[in-house]
């Protein structure tokens, strides 16, 4: 996978941080404890089947969140792997999601769900096209990449700050 030689180290660093957070969100369920390991080994191979049902209705929030969590991957792939065709990028999103879903199943940290793979692939594809639109609006790829880097850096700082705030607040809460 040869990356675009004009990509800067900040973009790669932000992509690495995103991938780390993505793994933490999808596989570890925003946790670091493994006390629930072995409790959720299941598989759904029927798209948009019962696991998405909440009180008899489709859980649209889960569907949307599964797509949204992969949007940044689409943006990063558009920047870092410019020479990839749309089909190759979409296959990459599908394969990445398949790997994460498989890890969940193998480690029994979550369920393997084909619906998640579909939604994650959709999210990556949306991110890919969002960057293409941003590229057209900004006039060139370098400007679009700078905009993405600024937004991603601010979002990363906000996410880490929120996480630290919640962790520190939780620690202080147990001292009382």
Short mmCIF file of N, CA and C in Angstrom, two decimals:
data_model
loop_
_atom_site.label_atom_id
_atom_site.label_comp_id
_atom_site.label_asym_id
_atom_site.label_seq_id
_atom_site.Cartn_x
_atom_site.Cartn_y
_atom_site.Cartn_z
N UNK A 1 0.83 -1.17 0.00
CA UNK A 1 0.00 0.00 0.00
C UNK A 1 0.88 1.24 0.00
N UNK A 2 1.14 1.75 -1.13
CA UNK A 2 1.96 2.94 -1.23
C UNK A 2 1.10 4.17 -1.01
N UNK A 3 1.48 4.92 -0.01
CA UNK A 3 0.72 6.13 0.29
C UNK A 3 1.18 7.27 -0.60
N UNK A 4 0.35 8.26 -0.73
CA UNK A 4 0.70 9.45 -1.48
C UNK A 4 1.93 10.08 -0.87
N UNK A 5 2.96 10.30 -1.67
CA UNK A 5 4.24 10.79 -1.14
C UNK A 5 4.14 12.20 -0.59
N UNK A 6 3.10 12.96 -0.95
CA UNK A 6 2.95 14.32 -0.45
C UNK A 6 2.18 14.39 0.87
N UNK A 7 1.71 13.25 1.36
CA UNK A 7 1.00 13.24 2.63
C UNK A 7 1.97 13.57 3.74
N UNK A 8 1.50 14.36 4.69
CA UNK A 8 2.40 14.73 5.77
C UNK A 8 2.27 13.83 6.98
N UNK A 9 3.27 13.87 7.84
CA UNK A 9 3.25 13.00 9.03
C UNK A 9 2.05 13.23 9.95
N UNK A 10 1.52 14.46 9.98
CA UNK A 10 0.36 14.73 10.82
C UNK A 10 -0.84 13.89 10.39
N UNK A 11 -1.06 13.79 9.08
CA UNK A 11 -2.18 13.00 8.58
C UNK A 11 -2.03 11.54 8.97
N UNK A 12 -0.82 11.00 8.80
CA UNK A 12 -0.58 9.61 9.19
C UNK A 12 -0.77 9.42 10.70
N UNK A 13 -0.29 10.37 11.48
CA UNK A 13 -0.44 10.27 12.94
C UNK A 13 -1.91 10.30 13.35
N UNK A 14 -2.66 11.22 12.75
CA UNK A 14 -4.09 11.31 13.06
C UNK A 14 -4.83 10.05 12.61
N UNK A 15 -4.43 9.49 11.48
CA UNK A 15 -5.04 8.24 11.00
C UNK A 15 -4.74 7.10 11.97
N UNK A 16 -3.51 7.03 12.48
CA UNK A 16 -3.14 5.99 13.44
C UNK A 16 -3.96 6.14 14.73
N UNK A 17 -4.10 7.38 15.20
CA UNK A 17 -4.90 7.63 16.40
C UNK A 17 -6.34 7.22 16.15
N UNK A 18 -6.87 7.57 14.98
CA UNK A 18 -8.24 7.18 14.63
C UNK A 18 -8.39 5.67 14.63
N UNK A 19 -7.45 4.95 14.02
CA UNK A 19 -7.54 3.48 13.98
C UNK A 19 -7.50 2.88 15.38
N UNK A 20 -6.68 3.47 16.26
CA UNK A 20 -6.60 3.00 17.64
C UNK A 20 -7.93 3.21 18.35
N UNK A 21 -8.50 4.39 18.19
CA UNK A 21 -9.79 4.70 18.81
C UNK A 21 -10.90 3.82 18.20
N UNK A 22 -10.85 3.61 16.88
CA UNK A 22 -11.83 2.75 16.22
C UNK A 22 -11.80 1.34 16.81
N UNK A 23 -10.61 0.79 17.00
CA UNK A 23 -10.48 -0.53 17.62
C UNK A 23 -11.05 -0.52 19.03
N UNK A 24 -10.76 0.53 19.77
CA UNK A 24 -11.22 0.66 21.15
C UNK A 24 -12.75 0.75 21.19
N UNK A 25 -13.33 1.47 20.24
CA UNK A 25 -14.79 1.62 20.20
C UNK A 25 -15.47 0.32 19.79
N UNK A 26 -15.00 -0.26 18.68
CA UNK A 26 -15.71 -1.41 18.12
C UNK A 26 -15.41 -2.71 18.86
N UNK A 27 -14.15 -2.99 19.10
CA UNK A 27 -13.80 -4.28 19.71
C UNK A 27 -13.88 -4.23 21.23
N UNK A 28 -13.30 -3.20 21.83
CA UNK A 28 -13.24 -3.14 23.29
C UNK A 28 -14.44 -2.43 23.91
N UNK A 29 -15.35 -1.94 23.09
CA UNK A 29 -16.58 -1.31 23.56
C UNK A 29 -16.32 -0.17 24.55
N UNK A 30 -15.31 0.66 24.23
CA UNK A 30 -14.93 1.82 25.03
C UNK A 30 -14.49 1.44 26.45
N UNK A 31 -13.96 0.26 26.60
CA UNK A 31 -13.56 -0.23 27.91
C UNK A 31 -12.14 -0.78 27.83
N UNK A 32 -11.54 -0.98 28.97
CA UNK A 32 -10.24 -1.64 29.02
C UNK A 32 -10.29 -2.88 29.88
N UNK A 33 -11.44 -3.12 30.50
CA UNK A 33 -11.60 -4.30 31.33
C UNK A 33 -12.07 -5.48 30.48
N UNK A 34 -11.62 -6.65 30.81
CA UNK A 34 -12.00 -7.83 30.05
C UNK A 34 -12.86 -8.77 30.89
N UNK A 35 -13.57 -8.22 31.86
CA UNK A 35 -14.40 -9.06 32.73
C UNK A 35 -15.60 -9.63 31.99
N UNK A 36 -15.99 -9.01 30.88
CA UNK A 36 -17.13 -9.50 30.12
C UNK A 36 -16.72 -10.42 28.99
N UNK A 37 -15.43 -10.77 28.90
CA UNK A 37 -14.96 -11.65 27.83
C UNK A 37 -15.68 -12.98 27.88
N UNK A 38 -16.00 -13.49 26.74
CA UNK A 38 -16.63 -14.80 26.65
C UNK A 38 -18.13 -14.77 26.87
N UNK A 39 -18.70 -13.59 26.99
CA UNK A 39 -20.12 -13.50 27.29
C UNK A 39 -20.99 -13.20 26.07
N UNK A 40 -20.38 -12.84 24.94
CA UNK A 40 -21.20 -12.37 23.83
C UNK A 40 -20.75 -12.93 22.48
N UNK A 41 -20.56 -14.22 22.38
CA UNK A 41 -20.17 -14.81 21.10
C UNK A 41 -21.43 -15.19 20.34
N UNK A 42 -21.78 -14.36 19.37
CA UNK A 42 -22.91 -14.66 18.52
C UNK A 42 -22.63 -14.14 17.11
N UNK A 43 -23.44 -14.61 16.18
CA UNK A 43 -23.22 -14.24 14.78
C UNK A 43 -24.56 -13.99 14.12
N UNK A 44 -24.63 -12.87 13.38
CA UNK A 44 -25.81 -12.56 12.59
C UNK A 44 -25.38 -12.42 11.14
N UNK A 45 -25.86 -13.30 10.29
CA UNK A 45 -25.53 -13.27 8.87
C UNK A 45 -26.68 -12.78 8.01
N UNK A 46 -27.76 -12.34 8.65
CA UNK A 46 -28.91 -11.82 7.93
C UNK A 46 -28.94 -10.30 8.14
N UNK A 47 -28.70 -9.53 7.07
CA UNK A 47 -28.65 -8.07 7.23
C UNK A 47 -29.93 -7.48 7.81
N UNK A 48 -29.75 -6.54 8.71
CA UNK A 48 -30.83 -5.79 9.33
C UNK A 48 -31.86 -6.71 9.98
N UNK A 49 -31.35 -7.73 10.67
CA UNK A 49 -32.18 -8.69 11.37
C UNK A 49 -32.39 -8.27 12.81
N UNK A 50 -32.84 -9.17 13.63
CA UNK A 50 -33.27 -8.90 14.99
C UNK A 50 -32.30 -8.17 15.91
N UNK A 51 -30.98 -8.38 15.86
CA UNK A 51 -30.14 -7.66 16.82
C UNK A 51 -30.30 -6.14 16.76
N UNK A 52 -30.83 -5.63 15.66
CA UNK A 52 -31.04 -4.19 15.55
C UNK A 52 -32.40 -3.76 16.05
N UNK A 53 -33.18 -4.71 16.51
CA UNK A 53 -34.53 -4.38 16.96
C UNK A 53 -34.50 -3.93 18.42
N UNK A 54 -35.19 -2.85 18.68
CA UNK A 54 -35.31 -2.32 20.02
C UNK A 54 -36.78 -2.01 20.24
N UNK A 55 -37.41 -2.74 21.14
CA UNK A 55 -38.85 -2.59 21.38
C UNK A 55 -39.67 -2.78 20.11
N UNK A 56 -39.27 -3.75 19.29
CA UNK A 56 -40.01 -4.06 18.09
C UNK A 56 -39.73 -3.14 16.90
N UNK A 57 -38.85 -2.16 17.07
CA UNK A 57 -38.51 -1.23 15.99
C UNK A 57 -37.02 -1.30 15.69
N UNK A 58 -36.66 -0.95 14.48
CA UNK A 58 -35.25 -0.93 14.10
C UNK A 58 -34.54 0.15 14.91
N UNK A 59 -33.37 -0.18 15.42
CA UNK A 59 -32.56 0.76 16.20
C UNK A 59 -31.74 1.61 15.24
N UNK A 60 -32.33 2.69 14.76
CA UNK A 60 -31.69 3.55 13.77
C UNK A 60 -30.43 4.21 14.32
N UNK A 61 -30.38 4.46 15.62
CA UNK A 61 -29.19 5.09 16.22
C UNK A 61 -27.98 4.19 16.02
N UNK A 62 -28.14 2.90 16.26
CA UNK A 62 -27.02 1.98 16.07
C UNK A 62 -26.59 1.93 14.60
N UNK A 63 -27.55 1.93 13.71
CA UNK A 63 -27.25 1.91 12.28
C UNK A 63 -26.45 3.16 11.90
N UNK A 64 -26.91 4.31 12.34
CA UNK A 64 -26.24 5.57 12.02
C UNK A 64 -24.86 5.64 12.64
N UNK A 65 -24.74 5.24 13.90
CA UNK A 65 -23.43 5.29 14.57
C UNK A 65 -22.42 4.35 13.92
N UNK A 66 -22.87 3.17 13.48
CA UNK A 66 -21.97 2.26 12.79
C UNK A 66 -21.45 2.87 11.49
N UNK A 67 -22.29 3.61 10.81
CA UNK A 67 -21.84 4.28 9.58
C UNK A 67 -20.92 5.45 9.93
N UNK A 68 -21.31 6.27 10.90
CA UNK A 68 -20.53 7.46 11.25
C UNK A 68 -19.11 7.13 11.72
N UNK A 69 -18.95 6.03 12.45
CA UNK A 69 -17.64 5.71 13.00
C UNK A 69 -16.63 5.38 11.89
N UNK A 70 -17.12 5.03 10.70
CA UNK A 70 -16.22 4.72 9.59
C UNK A 70 -16.04 5.88 8.61
N UNK A 71 -16.78 6.97 8.77
CA UNK A 71 -16.62 8.12 7.87
C UNK A 71 -15.17 8.64 7.87
N UNK A 72 -14.53 8.81 9.04
CA UNK A 72 -13.15 9.28 9.01
C UNK A 72 -12.21 8.34 8.23
N UNK A 73 -12.47 7.04 8.28
CA UNK A 73 -11.63 6.11 7.52
C UNK A 73 -11.71 6.44 6.03
N UNK A 74 -12.90 6.74 5.56
CA UNK A 74 -13.07 7.09 4.16
C UNK A 74 -12.30 8.35 3.80
N UNK A 75 -12.33 9.33 4.69
CA UNK A 75 -11.61 10.59 4.46
C UNK A 75 -10.10 10.32 4.42
N UNK A 76 -9.60 9.56 5.39
CA UNK A 76 -8.16 9.27 5.43
C UNK A 76 -7.71 8.45 4.23
N UNK A 77 -8.50 7.49 3.83
CA UNK A 77 -8.14 6.69 2.64
C UNK A 77 -8.09 7.58 1.40
N UNK A 78 -9.05 8.50 1.29
CA UNK A 78 -9.06 9.42 0.14
C UNK A 78 -7.80 10.28 0.11
N UNK A 79 -7.30 10.66 1.27
CA UNK A 79 -6.09 11.49 1.34
C UNK A 79 -4.83 10.66 1.14
N UNK A 80 -4.73 9.58 1.87
CA UNK A 80 -3.47 8.83 1.94
C UNK A 80 -3.28 7.85 0.79
N UNK A 81 -4.35 7.41 0.19
CA UNK A 81 -4.26 6.42 -0.88
C UNK A 81 -5.00 6.91 -2.12
N UNK A 82 -4.59 8.06 -2.60
CA UNK A 82 -5.24 8.73 -3.72
C UNK A 82 -5.33 7.87 -4.98
N UNK A 83 -4.36 7.02 -5.18
CA UNK A 83 -4.32 6.23 -6.41
C UNK A 83 -5.29 5.05 -6.40
N UNK A 84 -5.87 4.77 -5.23
CA UNK A 84 -6.82 3.68 -5.16
C UNK A 84 -8.11 4.08 -5.89
N UNK A 85 -8.69 3.13 -6.57
CA UNK A 85 -10.00 3.36 -7.18
C UNK A 85 -11.06 3.35 -6.07
N UNK A 86 -12.23 3.83 -6.40
CA UNK A 86 -13.33 3.81 -5.43
C UNK A 86 -13.64 2.38 -5.01
N UNK A 87 -13.61 1.46 -5.97
CA UNK A 87 -13.90 0.05 -5.67
C UNK A 87 -12.87 -0.51 -4.70
N UNK A 88 -11.60 -0.24 -4.93
CA UNK A 88 -10.54 -0.74 -4.04
C UNK A 88 -10.72 -0.16 -2.63
N UNK A 89 -11.07 1.12 -2.55
CA UNK A 89 -11.29 1.76 -1.25
C UNK A 89 -12.48 1.12 -0.53
N UNK A 90 -13.56 0.90 -1.25
CA UNK A 90 -14.76 0.30 -0.66
C UNK A 90 -14.46 -1.12 -0.19
N UNK A 91 -13.70 -1.86 -0.96
CA UNK A 91 -13.29 -3.21 -0.53
C UNK A 91 -12.43 -3.13 0.73
N UNK A 92 -11.59 -2.12 0.83
CA UNK A 92 -10.77 -1.92 2.03
C UNK A 92 -11.65 -1.65 3.25
N UNK A 93 -12.69 -0.82 3.09
CA UNK A 93 -13.60 -0.56 4.21
C UNK A 93 -14.31 -1.84 4.63
N UNK A 94 -14.75 -2.61 3.65
CA UNK A 94 -15.44 -3.87 3.95
C UNK A 94 -14.51 -4.85 4.66
N UNK A 95 -13.29 -4.96 4.15
CA UNK A 95 -12.33 -5.88 4.76
C UNK A 95 -11.96 -5.44 6.17
N UNK A 96 -11.75 -4.14 6.37
CA UNK A 96 -11.42 -3.62 7.71
C UNK A 96 -12.54 -3.93 8.69
N UNK A 97 -13.78 -3.71 8.26
CA UNK A 97 -14.92 -4.00 9.12
C UNK A 97 -15.03 -5.50 9.39
N UNK A 98 -14.81 -6.31 8.36
CA UNK A 98 -14.84 -7.76 8.51
C UNK A 98 -13.81 -8.22 9.55
N UNK A 99 -12.62 -7.65 9.51
CA UNK A 99 -11.57 -7.99 10.48
C UNK A 99 -12.02 -7.62 11.89
N UNK A 100 -12.54 -6.41 12.07
CA UNK A 100 -12.98 -5.98 13.40
C UNK A 100 -14.13 -6.84 13.92
N UNK A 101 -15.08 -7.15 13.06
CA UNK A 101 -16.21 -8.01 13.47
C UNK A 101 -15.71 -9.41 13.83
N UNK A 102 -14.76 -9.91 13.07
CA UNK A 102 -14.19 -11.24 13.34
C UNK A 102 -13.45 -11.26 14.67
N UNK A 103 -12.70 -10.20 14.95
CA UNK A 103 -11.99 -10.11 16.24
C UNK A 103 -12.99 -10.13 17.39
N UNK A 104 -14.09 -9.39 17.23
CA UNK A 104 -15.13 -9.40 18.26
C UNK A 104 -15.65 -10.81 18.50
N UNK A 105 -15.90 -11.52 17.42
CA UNK A 105 -16.45 -12.87 17.54
C UNK A 105 -15.43 -13.83 18.15
N UNK A 106 -14.20 -13.80 17.66
CA UNK A 106 -13.16 -14.72 18.13
C UNK A 106 -12.87 -14.52 19.61
N UNK A 107 -12.81 -13.25 20.03
CA UNK A 107 -12.49 -12.95 21.43
C UNK A 107 -13.73 -12.95 22.32
N UNK A 108 -14.90 -13.12 21.72
CA UNK A 108 -16.19 -13.09 22.44
C UNK A 108 -16.40 -11.76 23.16
N UNK A 109 -15.89 -10.69 22.56
CA UNK A 109 -16.10 -9.36 23.11
C UNK A 109 -17.30 -8.67 22.47
N UNK A 110 -17.89 -9.31 21.51
CA UNK A 110 -19.05 -8.75 20.84
C UNK A 110 -19.55 -9.73 19.80
N UNK A 111 -20.56 -9.32 19.10
CA UNK A 111 -21.19 -10.18 18.11
C UNK A 111 -20.66 -9.86 16.71
N UNK A 112 -20.56 -10.88 15.88
CA UNK A 112 -20.25 -10.69 14.47
C UNK A 112 -21.57 -10.39 13.79
N UNK A 113 -21.66 -9.24 13.14
CA UNK A 113 -22.93 -8.84 12.54
C UNK A 113 -22.70 -8.30 11.14
N UNK A 114 -23.29 -8.95 10.16
CA UNK A 114 -23.15 -8.53 8.76
C UNK A 114 -23.71 -7.13 8.56
N UNK A 115 -24.71 -6.75 9.34
CA UNK A 115 -25.28 -5.42 9.25
C UNK A 115 -24.23 -4.36 9.58
N UNK A 116 -23.41 -4.63 10.58
CA UNK A 116 -22.34 -3.69 10.93
C UNK A 116 -21.34 -3.54 9.79
N UNK A 117 -21.03 -4.64 9.13
CA UNK A 117 -20.10 -4.58 7.99
C UNK A 117 -20.69 -3.71 6.87
N UNK A 118 -21.96 -3.89 6.60
CA UNK A 118 -22.63 -3.09 5.56
C UNK A 118 -22.62 -1.61 5.95
N UNK A 119 -22.99 -1.32 7.19
CA UNK A 119 -23.06 0.08 7.64
C UNK A 119 -21.68 0.72 7.72
N UNK A 120 -20.69 -0.02 8.19
CA UNK A 120 -19.34 0.51 8.26
C UNK A 120 -18.81 0.81 6.86
N UNK A 121 -19.08 -0.09 5.92
CA UNK A 121 -18.66 0.12 4.54
C UNK A 121 -19.34 1.35 3.96
N UNK A 122 -20.61 1.51 4.26
CA UNK A 122 -21.34 2.69 3.82
C UNK A 122 -20.71 3.96 4.40
N UNK A 123 -20.37 3.93 5.68
CA UNK A 123 -19.74 5.09 6.33
C UNK A 123 -18.41 5.44 5.69
N UNK A 124 -17.58 4.44 5.43
CA UNK A 124 -16.30 4.69 4.76
C UNK A 124 -16.50 5.29 3.38
N UNK A 125 -17.49 4.78 2.66
CA UNK A 125 -17.79 5.30 1.32
C UNK A 125 -18.27 6.75 1.39
N UNK A 126 -19.09 7.06 2.36
CA UNK A 126 -19.53 8.44 2.56
C UNK A 126 -18.32 9.34 2.83
N UNK A 127 -17.41 8.90 3.69
CA UNK A 127 -16.21 9.68 3.99
C UNK A 127 -15.36 9.91 2.75
N UNK A 128 -15.23 8.89 1.94
CA UNK A 128 -14.47 8.98 0.69
C UNK A 128 -15.05 10.07 -0.20
N UNK A 129 -16.36 10.06 -0.37
CA UNK A 129 -17.00 11.06 -1.23
C UNK A 129 -17.06 12.44 -0.59
N UNK A 130 -17.14 12.50 0.74
CA UNK A 130 -17.09 13.80 1.42
C UNK A 130 -15.76 14.49 1.16
N UNK A 131 -14.67 13.70 1.20
CA UNK A 131 -13.37 14.31 0.92
C UNK A 131 -13.30 14.78 -0.53
N UNK A 132 -13.83 14.01 -1.45
CA UNK A 132 -13.83 14.40 -2.86
C UNK A 132 -14.60 15.71 -3.04
N UNK A 133 -15.71 15.87 -2.35
CA UNK A 133 -16.48 17.12 -2.40
C UNK A 133 -15.67 18.26 -1.80
N UNK A 134 -15.05 18.02 -0.64
CA UNK A 134 -14.21 19.04 0.00
C UNK A 134 -13.05 19.45 -0.91
N UNK A 135 -12.49 18.48 -1.59
CA UNK A 135 -11.39 18.73 -2.52
C UNK A 135 -11.85 19.67 -3.64
N UNK A 136 -13.03 19.43 -4.18
CA UNK A 136 -13.58 20.28 -5.25
C UNK A 136 -13.88 21.69 -4.73
N UNK A 137 -14.49 21.76 -3.53
CA UNK A 137 -14.85 23.06 -2.96
C UNK A 137 -13.63 23.91 -2.59
N UNK A 138 -12.58 23.25 -2.11
CA UNK A 138 -11.39 24.00 -1.68
C UNK A 138 -10.44 24.31 -2.83
N UNK A 139 -10.62 23.66 -3.94
CA UNK A 139 -9.80 23.97 -5.10
C UNK A 139 -8.67 22.99 -5.37
N UNK A 140 -8.16 22.35 -4.31
CA UNK A 140 -7.13 21.33 -4.54
C UNK A 140 -6.99 20.40 -3.35
N UNK A 141 -6.24 19.36 -3.56
CA UNK A 141 -6.09 18.31 -2.56
C UNK A 141 -5.33 18.78 -1.32
N UNK A 142 -4.31 19.61 -1.51
CA UNK A 142 -3.50 20.07 -0.37
C UNK A 142 -4.33 20.92 0.60
N UNK A 143 -5.14 21.82 0.07
CA UNK A 143 -6.00 22.64 0.93
C UNK A 143 -7.01 21.76 1.67
N UNK A 144 -7.60 20.82 0.95
CA UNK A 144 -8.57 19.92 1.56
C UNK A 144 -7.91 19.10 2.67
N UNK A 145 -6.69 18.64 2.42
CA UNK A 145 -5.97 17.87 3.44
C UNK A 145 -5.68 18.73 4.67
N UNK A 146 -5.32 19.98 4.48
CA UNK A 146 -5.06 20.88 5.61
C UNK A 146 -6.33 21.08 6.43
N UNK A 147 -7.46 21.24 5.75
CA UNK A 147 -8.74 21.41 6.46
C UNK A 147 -9.04 20.15 7.28
N UNK A 148 -8.87 19.00 6.67
CA UNK A 148 -9.11 17.73 7.38
C UNK A 148 -8.17 17.61 8.57
N UNK A 149 -6.90 17.93 8.39
CA UNK A 149 -5.94 17.83 9.50
C UNK A 149 -6.32 18.73 10.66
N UNK A 150 -6.76 19.95 10.36
CA UNK A 150 -7.15 20.89 11.42
C UNK A 150 -8.38 20.35 12.16
N UNK A 151 -9.40 19.95 11.40
CA UNK A 151 -10.62 19.42 12.02
C UNK A 151 -10.32 18.15 12.82
N UNK A 152 -9.52 17.24 12.24
CA UNK A 152 -9.18 15.99 12.92
C UNK A 152 -8.35 16.24 14.17
N UNK A 153 -7.42 17.18 14.09
CA UNK A 153 -6.59 17.49 15.26
C UNK A 153 -7.46 18.06 16.38
N UNK A 154 -8.36 18.98 16.05
CA UNK A 154 -9.26 19.54 17.06
C UNK A 154 -10.18 18.47 17.65
N UNK A 155 -10.70 17.61 16.79
CA UNK A 155 -11.58 16.53 17.26
C UNK A 155 -10.80 15.55 18.15
N UNK A 156 -9.57 15.25 17.78
CA UNK A 156 -8.74 14.35 18.58
C UNK A 156 -8.45 14.95 19.95
N UNK A 157 -8.10 16.22 19.97
CA UNK A 157 -7.84 16.90 21.25
C UNK A 157 -9.11 16.92 22.10
N UNK A 158 -10.25 17.22 21.48
CA UNK A 158 -11.51 17.23 22.22
C UNK A 158 -11.85 15.86 22.77
N UNK A 159 -11.66 14.81 21.95
CA UNK A 159 -11.96 13.45 22.39
C UNK A 159 -11.07 13.04 23.56
N UNK A 160 -9.78 13.28 23.45
CA UNK A 160 -8.85 12.93 24.52
C UNK A 160 -9.15 13.74 25.77
N UNK A 161 -9.46 15.02 25.61
CA UNK A 161 -9.79 15.86 26.76
C UNK A 161 -11.05 15.36 27.46
N UNK A 162 -12.07 15.03 26.68
CA UNK A 162 -13.31 14.50 27.25
C UNK A 162 -13.05 13.19 27.97
N UNK A 163 -12.28 12.31 27.36
CA UNK A 163 -11.96 11.03 27.97
C UNK A 163 -11.21 11.24 29.30
N UNK A 164 -10.20 12.11 29.29
CA UNK A 164 -9.45 12.38 30.51
C UNK A 164 -10.34 13.02 31.58
N UNK A 165 -11.19 13.94 31.17
CA UNK A 165 -12.11 14.57 32.10
C UNK A 165 -13.01 13.53 32.77
N UNK A 166 -13.56 12.64 31.95
CA UNK A 166 -14.45 11.61 32.50
C UNK A 166 -13.69 10.65 33.41
N UNK A 167 -12.48 10.28 33.02
CA UNK A 167 -11.68 9.37 33.87
C UNK A 167 -11.30 10.05 35.18
N UNK A 168 -10.85 11.29 35.12
CA UNK A 168 -10.46 12.02 36.33
C UNK A 168 -11.67 12.25 37.21
N UNK A 169 -12.79 12.63 36.61
CA UNK A 169 -14.01 12.86 37.36
C UNK A 169 -14.48 11.57 38.04
N UNK A 170 -14.35 10.45 37.35
CA UNK A 170 -14.74 9.16 37.93
C UNK A 170 -13.84 8.82 39.11
N UNK A 171 -12.55 9.08 38.97
CA UNK A 171 -11.61 8.82 40.07
C UNK A 171 -11.93 9.70 41.27
N UNK A 172 -12.22 10.97 41.03
CA UNK A 172 -12.56 11.89 42.13
C UNK A 172 -13.87 11.49 42.78
N UNK A 173 -14.81 11.01 41.98
CA UNK A 173 -16.12 10.62 42.49
C UNK A 173 -15.98 9.47 43.50
N UNK A 174 -15.04 8.56 43.28
CA UNK A 174 -14.90 7.41 44.18
C UNK A 174 -14.10 7.75 45.43
N UNK A 175 -13.52 8.93 45.50
CA UNK A 175 -12.75 9.33 46.70
C UNK A 175 -13.63 9.82 47.81
N UNK A 176 -14.84 10.19 47.53
CA UNK A 176 -15.73 10.78 48.54
C UNK A 176 -16.15 9.79 49.55
#
